[in-house]
mmCIF file of C-alpha atoms and ligand atoms in Angstrom:
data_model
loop_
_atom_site.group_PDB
_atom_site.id
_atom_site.type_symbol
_atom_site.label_atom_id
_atom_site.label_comp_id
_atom_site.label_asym_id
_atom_site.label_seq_id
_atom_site.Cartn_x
_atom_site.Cartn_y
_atom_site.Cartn_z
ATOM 1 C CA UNK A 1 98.690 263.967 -29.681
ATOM 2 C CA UNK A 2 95.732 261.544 -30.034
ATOM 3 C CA UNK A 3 96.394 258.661 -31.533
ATOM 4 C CA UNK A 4 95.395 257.874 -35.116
ATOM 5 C CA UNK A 5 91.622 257.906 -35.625
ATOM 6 C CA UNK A 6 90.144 254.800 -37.003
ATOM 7 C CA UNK A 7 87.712 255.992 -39.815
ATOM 8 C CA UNK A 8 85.595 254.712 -42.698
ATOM 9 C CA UNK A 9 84.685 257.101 -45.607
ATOM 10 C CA UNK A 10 81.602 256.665 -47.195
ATOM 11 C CA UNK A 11 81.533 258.704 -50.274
ATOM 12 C CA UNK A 12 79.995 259.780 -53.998
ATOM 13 C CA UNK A 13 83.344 261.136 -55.973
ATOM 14 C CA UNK A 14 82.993 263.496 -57.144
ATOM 15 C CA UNK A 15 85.670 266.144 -57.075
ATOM 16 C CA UNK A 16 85.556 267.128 -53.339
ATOM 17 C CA UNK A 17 84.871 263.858 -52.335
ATOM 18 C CA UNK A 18 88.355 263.262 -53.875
ATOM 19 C CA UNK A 19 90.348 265.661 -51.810
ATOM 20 C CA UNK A 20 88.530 264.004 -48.736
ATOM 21 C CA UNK A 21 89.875 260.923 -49.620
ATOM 22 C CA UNK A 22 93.408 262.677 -50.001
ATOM 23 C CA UNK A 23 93.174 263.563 -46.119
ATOM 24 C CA UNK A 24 91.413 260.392 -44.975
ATOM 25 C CA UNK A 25 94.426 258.749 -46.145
ATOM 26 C CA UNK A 26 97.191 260.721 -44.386
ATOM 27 C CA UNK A 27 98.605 257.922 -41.810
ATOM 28 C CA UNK A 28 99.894 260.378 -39.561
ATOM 29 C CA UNK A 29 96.268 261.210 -38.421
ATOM 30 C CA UNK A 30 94.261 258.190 -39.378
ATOM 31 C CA UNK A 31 93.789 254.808 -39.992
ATOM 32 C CA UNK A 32 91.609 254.724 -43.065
ATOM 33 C CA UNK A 33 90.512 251.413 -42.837
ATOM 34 C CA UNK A 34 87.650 251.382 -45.442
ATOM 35 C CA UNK A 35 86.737 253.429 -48.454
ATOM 36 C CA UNK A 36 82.666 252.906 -48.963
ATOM 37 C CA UNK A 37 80.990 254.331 -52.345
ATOM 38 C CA UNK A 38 77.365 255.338 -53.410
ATOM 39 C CA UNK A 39 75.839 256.779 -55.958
ATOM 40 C CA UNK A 40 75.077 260.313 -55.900
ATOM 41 C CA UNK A 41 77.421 262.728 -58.297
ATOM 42 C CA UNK A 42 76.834 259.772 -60.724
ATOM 43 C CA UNK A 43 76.362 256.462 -60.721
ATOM 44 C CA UNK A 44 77.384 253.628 -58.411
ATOM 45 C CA UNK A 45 79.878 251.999 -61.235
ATOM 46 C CA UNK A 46 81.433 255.481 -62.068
ATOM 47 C CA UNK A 47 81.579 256.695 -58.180
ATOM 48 C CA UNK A 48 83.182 253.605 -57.579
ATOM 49 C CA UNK A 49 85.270 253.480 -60.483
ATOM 50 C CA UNK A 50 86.532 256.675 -59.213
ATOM 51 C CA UNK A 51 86.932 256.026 -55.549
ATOM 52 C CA UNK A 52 89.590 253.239 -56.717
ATOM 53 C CA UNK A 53 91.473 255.214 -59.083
ATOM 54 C CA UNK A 54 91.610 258.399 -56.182
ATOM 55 C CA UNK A 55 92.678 255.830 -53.876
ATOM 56 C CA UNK A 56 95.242 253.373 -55.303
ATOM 57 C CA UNK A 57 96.662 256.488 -57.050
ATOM 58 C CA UNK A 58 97.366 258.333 -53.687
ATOM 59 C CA UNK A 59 98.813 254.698 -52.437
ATOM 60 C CA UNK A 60 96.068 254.100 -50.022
ATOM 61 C CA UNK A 61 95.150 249.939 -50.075
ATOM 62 C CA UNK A 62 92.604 250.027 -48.197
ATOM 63 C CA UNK A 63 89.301 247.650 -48.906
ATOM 64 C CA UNK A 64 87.187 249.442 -50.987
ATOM 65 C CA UNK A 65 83.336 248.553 -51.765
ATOM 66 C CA UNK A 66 80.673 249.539 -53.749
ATOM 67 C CA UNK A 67 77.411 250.500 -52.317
ATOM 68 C CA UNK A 68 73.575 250.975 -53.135
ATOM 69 C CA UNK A 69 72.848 251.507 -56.527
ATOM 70 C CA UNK A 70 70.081 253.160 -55.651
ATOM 71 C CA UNK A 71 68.955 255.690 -52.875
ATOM 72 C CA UNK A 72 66.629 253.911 -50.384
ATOM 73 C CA UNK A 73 63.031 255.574 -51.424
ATOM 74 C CA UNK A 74 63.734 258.081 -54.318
ATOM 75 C CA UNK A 75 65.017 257.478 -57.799
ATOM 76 C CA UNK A 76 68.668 258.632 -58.151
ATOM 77 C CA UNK A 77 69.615 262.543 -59.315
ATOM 78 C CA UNK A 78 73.071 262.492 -60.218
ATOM 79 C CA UNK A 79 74.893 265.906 -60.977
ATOM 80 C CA UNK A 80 76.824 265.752 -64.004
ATOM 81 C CA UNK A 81 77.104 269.543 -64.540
ATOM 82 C CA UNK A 82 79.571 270.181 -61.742
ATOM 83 C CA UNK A 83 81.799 267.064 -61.733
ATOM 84 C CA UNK A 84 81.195 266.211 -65.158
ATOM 85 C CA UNK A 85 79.730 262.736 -67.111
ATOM 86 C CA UNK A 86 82.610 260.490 -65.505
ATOM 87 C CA UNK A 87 81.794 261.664 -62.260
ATOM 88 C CA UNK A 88 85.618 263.263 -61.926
ATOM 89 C CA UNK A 89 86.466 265.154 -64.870
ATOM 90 C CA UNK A 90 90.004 265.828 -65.262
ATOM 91 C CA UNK A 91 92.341 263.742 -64.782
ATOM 92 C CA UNK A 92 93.710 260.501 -66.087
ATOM 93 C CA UNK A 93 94.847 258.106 -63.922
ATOM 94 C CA UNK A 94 96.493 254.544 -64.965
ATOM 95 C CA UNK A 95 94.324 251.523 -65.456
ATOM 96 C CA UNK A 96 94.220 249.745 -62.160
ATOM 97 C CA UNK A 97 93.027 246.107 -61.920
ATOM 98 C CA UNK A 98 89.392 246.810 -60.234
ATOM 99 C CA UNK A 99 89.805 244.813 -57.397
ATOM 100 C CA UNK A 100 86.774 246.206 -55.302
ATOM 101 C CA UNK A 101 85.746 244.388 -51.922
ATOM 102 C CA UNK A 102 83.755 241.118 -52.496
ATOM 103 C CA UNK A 103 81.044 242.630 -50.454
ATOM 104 C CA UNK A 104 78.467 245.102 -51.078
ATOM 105 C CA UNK A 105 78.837 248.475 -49.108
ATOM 106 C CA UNK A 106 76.884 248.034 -46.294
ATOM 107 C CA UNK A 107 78.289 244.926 -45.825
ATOM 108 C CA UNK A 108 81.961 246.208 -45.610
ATOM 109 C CA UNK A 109 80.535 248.979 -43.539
ATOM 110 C CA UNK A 110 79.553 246.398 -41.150
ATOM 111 C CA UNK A 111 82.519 243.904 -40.697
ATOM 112 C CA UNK A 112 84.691 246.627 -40.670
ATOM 113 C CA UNK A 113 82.730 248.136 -37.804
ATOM 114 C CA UNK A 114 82.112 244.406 -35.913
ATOM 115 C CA UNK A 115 85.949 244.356 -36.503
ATOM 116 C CA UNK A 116 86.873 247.565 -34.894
ATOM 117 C CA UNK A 117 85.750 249.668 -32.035
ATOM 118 C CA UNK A 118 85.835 253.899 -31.758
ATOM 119 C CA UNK A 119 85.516 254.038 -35.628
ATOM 120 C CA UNK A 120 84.796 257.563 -36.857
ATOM 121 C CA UNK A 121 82.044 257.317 -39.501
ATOM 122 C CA UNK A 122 82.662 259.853 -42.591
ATOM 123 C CA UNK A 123 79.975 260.176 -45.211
ATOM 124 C CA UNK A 124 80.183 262.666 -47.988
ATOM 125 C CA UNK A 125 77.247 261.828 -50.329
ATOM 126 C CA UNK A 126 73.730 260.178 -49.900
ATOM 127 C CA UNK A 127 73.929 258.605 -46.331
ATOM 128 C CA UNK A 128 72.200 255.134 -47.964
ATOM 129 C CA UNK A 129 74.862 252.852 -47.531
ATOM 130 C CA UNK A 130 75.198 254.101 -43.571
ATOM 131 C CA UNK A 131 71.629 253.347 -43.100
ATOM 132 C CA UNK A 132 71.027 250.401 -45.152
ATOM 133 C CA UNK A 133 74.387 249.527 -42.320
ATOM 134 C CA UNK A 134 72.613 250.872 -39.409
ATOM 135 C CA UNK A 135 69.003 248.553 -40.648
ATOM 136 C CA UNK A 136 70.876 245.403 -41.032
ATOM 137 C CA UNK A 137 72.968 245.614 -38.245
ATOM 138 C CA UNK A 138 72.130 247.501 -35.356
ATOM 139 C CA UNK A 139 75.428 246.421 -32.825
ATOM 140 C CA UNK A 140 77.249 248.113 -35.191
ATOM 141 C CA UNK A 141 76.652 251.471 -33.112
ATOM 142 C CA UNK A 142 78.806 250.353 -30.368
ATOM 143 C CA UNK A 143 81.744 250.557 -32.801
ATOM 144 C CA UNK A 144 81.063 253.907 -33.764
ATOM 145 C CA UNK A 145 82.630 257.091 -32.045
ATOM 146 C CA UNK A 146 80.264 259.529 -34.293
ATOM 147 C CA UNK A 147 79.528 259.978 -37.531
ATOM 148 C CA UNK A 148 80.366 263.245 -39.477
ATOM 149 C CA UNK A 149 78.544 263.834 -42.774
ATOM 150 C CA UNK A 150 78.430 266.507 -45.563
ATOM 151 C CA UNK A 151 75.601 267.639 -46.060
ATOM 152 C CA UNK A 152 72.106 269.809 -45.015
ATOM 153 C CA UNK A 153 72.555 273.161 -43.919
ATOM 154 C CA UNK A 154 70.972 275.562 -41.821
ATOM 155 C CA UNK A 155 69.852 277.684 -44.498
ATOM 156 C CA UNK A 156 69.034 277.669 -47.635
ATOM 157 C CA UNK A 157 69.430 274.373 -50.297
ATOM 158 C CA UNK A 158 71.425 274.165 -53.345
ATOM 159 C CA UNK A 159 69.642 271.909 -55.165
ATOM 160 C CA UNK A 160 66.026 273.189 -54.219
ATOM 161 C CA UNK A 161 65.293 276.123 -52.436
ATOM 162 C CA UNK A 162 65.548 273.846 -49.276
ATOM 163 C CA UNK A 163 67.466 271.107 -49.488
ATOM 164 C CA UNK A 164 70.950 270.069 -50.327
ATOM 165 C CA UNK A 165 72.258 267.869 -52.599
ATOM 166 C CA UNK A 166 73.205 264.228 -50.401
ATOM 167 C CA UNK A 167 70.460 265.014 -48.365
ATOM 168 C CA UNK A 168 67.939 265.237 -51.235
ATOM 169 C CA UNK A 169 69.044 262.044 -53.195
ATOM 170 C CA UNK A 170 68.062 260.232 -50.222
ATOM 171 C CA UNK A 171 66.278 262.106 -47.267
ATOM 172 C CA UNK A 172 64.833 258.734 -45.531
ATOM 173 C CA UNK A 173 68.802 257.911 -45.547
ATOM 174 C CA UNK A 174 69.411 260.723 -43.257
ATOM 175 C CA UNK A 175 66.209 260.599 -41.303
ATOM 176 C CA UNK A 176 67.617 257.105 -40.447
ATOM 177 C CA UNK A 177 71.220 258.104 -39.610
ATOM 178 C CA UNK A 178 69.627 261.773 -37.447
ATOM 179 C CA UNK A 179 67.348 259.445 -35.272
ATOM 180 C CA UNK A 180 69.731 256.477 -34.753
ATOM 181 C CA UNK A 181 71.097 257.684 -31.194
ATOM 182 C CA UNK A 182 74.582 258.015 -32.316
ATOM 183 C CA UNK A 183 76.567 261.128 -31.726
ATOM 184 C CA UNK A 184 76.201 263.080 -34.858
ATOM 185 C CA UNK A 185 78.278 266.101 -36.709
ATOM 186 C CA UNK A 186 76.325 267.983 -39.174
ATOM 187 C CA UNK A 187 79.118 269.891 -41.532
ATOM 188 C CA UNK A 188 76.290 271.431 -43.925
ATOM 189 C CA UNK A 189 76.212 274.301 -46.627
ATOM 190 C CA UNK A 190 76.402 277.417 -44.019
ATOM 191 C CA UNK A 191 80.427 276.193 -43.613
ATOM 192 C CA UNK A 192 81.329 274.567 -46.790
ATOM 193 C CA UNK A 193 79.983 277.657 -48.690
ATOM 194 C CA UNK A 194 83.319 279.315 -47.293
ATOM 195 C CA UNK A 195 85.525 276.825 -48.305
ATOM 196 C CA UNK A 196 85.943 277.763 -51.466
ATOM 197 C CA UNK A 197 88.087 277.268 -54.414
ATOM 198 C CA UNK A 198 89.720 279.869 -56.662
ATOM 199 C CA UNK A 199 93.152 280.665 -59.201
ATOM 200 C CA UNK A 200 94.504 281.343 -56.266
ATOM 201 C CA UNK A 201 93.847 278.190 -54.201
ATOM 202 C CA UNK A 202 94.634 276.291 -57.502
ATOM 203 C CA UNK A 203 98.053 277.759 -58.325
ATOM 204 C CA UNK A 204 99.131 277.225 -54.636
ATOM 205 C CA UNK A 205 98.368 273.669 -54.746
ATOM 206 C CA UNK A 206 100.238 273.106 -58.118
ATOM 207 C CA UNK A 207 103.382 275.143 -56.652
ATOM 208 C CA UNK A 208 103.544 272.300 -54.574
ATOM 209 C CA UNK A 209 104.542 270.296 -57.345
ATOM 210 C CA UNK A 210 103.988 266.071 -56.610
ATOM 211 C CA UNK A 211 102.173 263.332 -57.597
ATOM 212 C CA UNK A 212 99.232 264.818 -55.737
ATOM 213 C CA UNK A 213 99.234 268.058 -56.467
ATOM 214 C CA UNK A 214 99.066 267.571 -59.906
ATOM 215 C CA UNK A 215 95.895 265.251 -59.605
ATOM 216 C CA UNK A 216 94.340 267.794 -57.174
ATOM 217 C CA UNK A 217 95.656 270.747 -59.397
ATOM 218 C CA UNK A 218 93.991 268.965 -62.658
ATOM 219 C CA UNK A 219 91.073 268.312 -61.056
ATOM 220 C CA UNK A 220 89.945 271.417 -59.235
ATOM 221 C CA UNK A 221 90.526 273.081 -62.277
ATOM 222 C CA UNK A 222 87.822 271.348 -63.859
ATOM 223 C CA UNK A 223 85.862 271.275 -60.732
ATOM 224 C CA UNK A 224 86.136 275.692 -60.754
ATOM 225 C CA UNK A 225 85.351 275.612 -64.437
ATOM 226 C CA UNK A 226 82.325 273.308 -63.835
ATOM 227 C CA UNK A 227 80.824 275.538 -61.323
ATOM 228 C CA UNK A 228 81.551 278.993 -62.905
ATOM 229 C CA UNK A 229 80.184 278.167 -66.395
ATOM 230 C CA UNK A 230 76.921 276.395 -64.603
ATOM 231 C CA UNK A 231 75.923 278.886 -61.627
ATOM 232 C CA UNK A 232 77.706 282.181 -62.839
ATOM 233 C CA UNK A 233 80.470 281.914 -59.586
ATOM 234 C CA UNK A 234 83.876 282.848 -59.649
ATOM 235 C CA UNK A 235 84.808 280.707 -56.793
ATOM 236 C CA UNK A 236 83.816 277.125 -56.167
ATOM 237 C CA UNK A 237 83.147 275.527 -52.596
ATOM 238 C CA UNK A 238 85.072 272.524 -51.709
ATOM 239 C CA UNK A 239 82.283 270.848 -49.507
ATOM 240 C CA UNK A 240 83.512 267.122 -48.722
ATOM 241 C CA UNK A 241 86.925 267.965 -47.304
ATOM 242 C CA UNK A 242 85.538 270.084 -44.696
ATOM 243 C CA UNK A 243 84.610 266.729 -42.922
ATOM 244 C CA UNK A 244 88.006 265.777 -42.761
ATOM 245 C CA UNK A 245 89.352 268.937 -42.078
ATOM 246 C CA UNK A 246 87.651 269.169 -38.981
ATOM 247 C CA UNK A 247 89.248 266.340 -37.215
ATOM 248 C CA UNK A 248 92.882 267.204 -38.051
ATOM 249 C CA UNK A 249 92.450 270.574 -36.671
ATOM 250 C CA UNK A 250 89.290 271.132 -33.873
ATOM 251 C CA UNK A 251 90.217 274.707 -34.406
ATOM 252 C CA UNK A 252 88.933 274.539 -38.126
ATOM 253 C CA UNK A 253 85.478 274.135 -37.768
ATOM 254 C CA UNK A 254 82.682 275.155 -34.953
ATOM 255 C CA UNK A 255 80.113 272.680 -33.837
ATOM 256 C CA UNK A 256 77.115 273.576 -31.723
ATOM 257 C CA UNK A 257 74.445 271.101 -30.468
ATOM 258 C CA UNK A 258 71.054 271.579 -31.767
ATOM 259 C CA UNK A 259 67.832 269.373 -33.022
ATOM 260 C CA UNK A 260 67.436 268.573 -36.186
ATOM 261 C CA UNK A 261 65.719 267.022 -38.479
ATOM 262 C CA UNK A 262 65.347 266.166 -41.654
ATOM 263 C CA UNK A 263 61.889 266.614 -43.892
ATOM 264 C CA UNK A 264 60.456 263.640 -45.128
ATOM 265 C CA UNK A 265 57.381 264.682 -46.038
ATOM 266 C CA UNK A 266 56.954 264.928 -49.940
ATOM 267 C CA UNK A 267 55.906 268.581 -50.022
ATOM 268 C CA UNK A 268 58.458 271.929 -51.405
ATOM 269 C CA UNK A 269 60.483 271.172 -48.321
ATOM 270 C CA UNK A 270 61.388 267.682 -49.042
ATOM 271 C CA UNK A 271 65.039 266.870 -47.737
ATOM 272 C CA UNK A 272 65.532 270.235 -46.266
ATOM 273 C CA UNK A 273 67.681 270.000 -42.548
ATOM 274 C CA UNK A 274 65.668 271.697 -40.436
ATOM 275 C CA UNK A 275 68.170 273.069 -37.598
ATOM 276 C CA UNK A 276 66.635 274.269 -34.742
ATOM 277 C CA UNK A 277 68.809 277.276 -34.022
ATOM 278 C CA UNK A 278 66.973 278.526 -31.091
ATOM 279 C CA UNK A 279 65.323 275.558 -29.394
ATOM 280 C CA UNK A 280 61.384 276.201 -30.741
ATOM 281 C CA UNK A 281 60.799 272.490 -29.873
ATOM 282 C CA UNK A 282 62.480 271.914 -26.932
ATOM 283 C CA UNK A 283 63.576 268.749 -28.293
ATOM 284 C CA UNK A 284 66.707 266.113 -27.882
ATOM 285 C CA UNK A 285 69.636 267.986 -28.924
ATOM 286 C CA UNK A 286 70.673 264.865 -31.551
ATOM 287 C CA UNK A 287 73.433 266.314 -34.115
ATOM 288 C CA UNK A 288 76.584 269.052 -33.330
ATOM 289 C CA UNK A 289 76.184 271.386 -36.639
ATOM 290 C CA UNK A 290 78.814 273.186 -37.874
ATOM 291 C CA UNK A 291 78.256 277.183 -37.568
ATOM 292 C CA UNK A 292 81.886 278.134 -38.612
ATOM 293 C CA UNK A 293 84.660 277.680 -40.142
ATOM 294 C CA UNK A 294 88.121 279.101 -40.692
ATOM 295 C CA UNK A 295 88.873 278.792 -43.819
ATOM 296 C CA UNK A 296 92.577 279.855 -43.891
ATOM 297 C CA UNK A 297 92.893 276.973 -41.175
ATOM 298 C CA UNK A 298 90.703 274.880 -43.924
ATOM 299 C CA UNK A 299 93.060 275.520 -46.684
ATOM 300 C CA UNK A 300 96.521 275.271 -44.337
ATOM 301 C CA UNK A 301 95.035 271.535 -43.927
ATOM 302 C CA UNK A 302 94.429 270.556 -47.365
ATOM 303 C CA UNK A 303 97.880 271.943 -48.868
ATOM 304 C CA UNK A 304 99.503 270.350 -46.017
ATOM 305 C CA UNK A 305 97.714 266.733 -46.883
ATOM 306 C CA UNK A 306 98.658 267.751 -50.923
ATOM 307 C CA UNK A 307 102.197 267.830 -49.226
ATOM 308 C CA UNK A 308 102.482 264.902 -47.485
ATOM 309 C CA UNK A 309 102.967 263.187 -50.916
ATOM 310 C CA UNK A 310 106.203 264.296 -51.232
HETATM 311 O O1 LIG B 1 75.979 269.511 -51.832
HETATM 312 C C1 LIG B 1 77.339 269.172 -51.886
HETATM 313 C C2 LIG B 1 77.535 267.688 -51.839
HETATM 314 O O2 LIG B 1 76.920 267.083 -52.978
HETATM 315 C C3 LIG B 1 79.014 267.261 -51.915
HETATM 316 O O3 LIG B 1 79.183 266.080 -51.188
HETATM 317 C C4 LIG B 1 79.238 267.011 -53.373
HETATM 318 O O4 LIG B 1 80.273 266.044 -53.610
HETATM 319 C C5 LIG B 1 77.918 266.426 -53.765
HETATM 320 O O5 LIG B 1 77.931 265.043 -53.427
HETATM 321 CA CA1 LIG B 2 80.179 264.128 -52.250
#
């Protein structure tokens, strides 16, 4: 059994984010050592605001800072018709003391790395604060093991007919984090699309019947009713957690080496992933992309996380 994984989330809650800070937390397989937000789902006060409450609710201290306002090039899209105006419809949680980290994101990005060595890198929004990171401070890549985001996919977009959502709030984010040299994981629409949320998933996470079940229960409810009253869907997918997922069982999710890159030019393809599936280009093979996933293996992780909080 390896040891516990040193990881920092980066992250936009936003109702999946939430259950990926749920699993990032689970001592027995890491050593969450830094919650990072941005703004993305909303804004950076309400992503943050939501971050803490996810976090100190679950009993996870860890340093938690707010990031970029602002994506690095673009103004910000936020996406209040799936997880609602506070950015986590749902569920109230006490009123904590908002105690966030005296630095900025990036910042507590890069101490944290400088502090640590083999850190996993987790981002599950905009990639802004990771780059803004990766800009500032360049030694921080010899800390890093790899970085895993959400987002892209190699087919089609779900916020334009080519791109997905964290990659199109900030595409020059990911171009960044893509061409940085670091090992990369690419867990992108093709998989998370199959991770999906139903009555079913929903009434087997309340039957666990904790603390965190009934946040998780509350809140996906919400998160399915979102989805099904704004794109027509009877099932919702749970994109974020798949990250996570993915490290606490291999067997979960697929990863195959490809190019890719990200479009940056300001045409009907801006912020699509281009994946380069069968090697046109004959270029560096710079990001493992997720072509599969299991999803009962997906779900068997998340209700066993939900249970941990027993
Ligand atoms: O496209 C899905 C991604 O956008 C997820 O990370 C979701 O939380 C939103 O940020
Ligand atoms: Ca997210």
């Amino acid at each position: 059994m390896e040891k516990r994984r040193k990881i920092i989330l980066d992250c936009d809650p936003g109702h999946d984010d939430a259950i990926a800070i749920l699993l990032a937390g689970q001592i027995r397989y890491f050593d969450l050592l830094a919650i990072t937000t941005c703004a993305g789902n909303q804004t950076i006060d309400k992503t943050s605001r939501n971050a803490f409450n996810v976090a100190r609710y679950l009993g996870f201290g860890c340093p938690i800072a707010k990031g970029a306002t602002l994506p690095l090039v673009q103004e910000l899209t936020t996406c209040p018709s799936v997880h609602g105006e506070s950015g986590l419809d749902g569920f109230d949680f006490p009123n904590y003391k908002y105690d966030f980290s005296p630095l900025n994101g990036a910042d507590l990005i890069i101490k944290t790395l400088l502090d640590n060595e083999d850190v996993t890198v987790v981002t599950t929004g905009p990639m802004t604060n990771l780059a803004l990171a990766l800009r500032l401070e360049p030694k921080i890549k010899e800390h890093i093991r790899e970085v895993i985001f959400m987002g892209g996919t190699t087919d089609y977009g779900n916020v334009s007919p080519a791109a997905e959502f964290n990659i199109l709030v900030d595409p020059e984010a990911c171009y960044i984090v893509l061409h940085s040299g670091l090992k990369v994981k690419m867990v992108g629409l093709n998989v998370t699309r199959k991770a999906l949320v139903n009555k079913e998933i929903i009434a087997k996470v309340r039957a666990i019947g904790n603390t965190a079940s009934r946040m998780v229960g509350d809140l996906l409810d919400v998160f399915l009713e979102n989805q099904i009253k704004t794109f027509g869907i009877k099932e919702a997918p749970l994109h974020d957690p798949v990250t996570i997922a993915s490290m606490i069982d291999e067997s979960c999710v697929t990863f195959k080496p490809y190019n890719v890159d990200v479009d940056i030019s300001h045409g009907p393809s801006y912020g699509r992933t281009n994946v380069d599936m069968f090697d046109y280009l004959k270029q560096e093979k710079n990001c493992f992309v997720a072509i599969d996933i299991d999803s009962e293996k997906f779900w068997n992780v998340v209700l066993d996380g939900i249970k941990e909080f027993n």
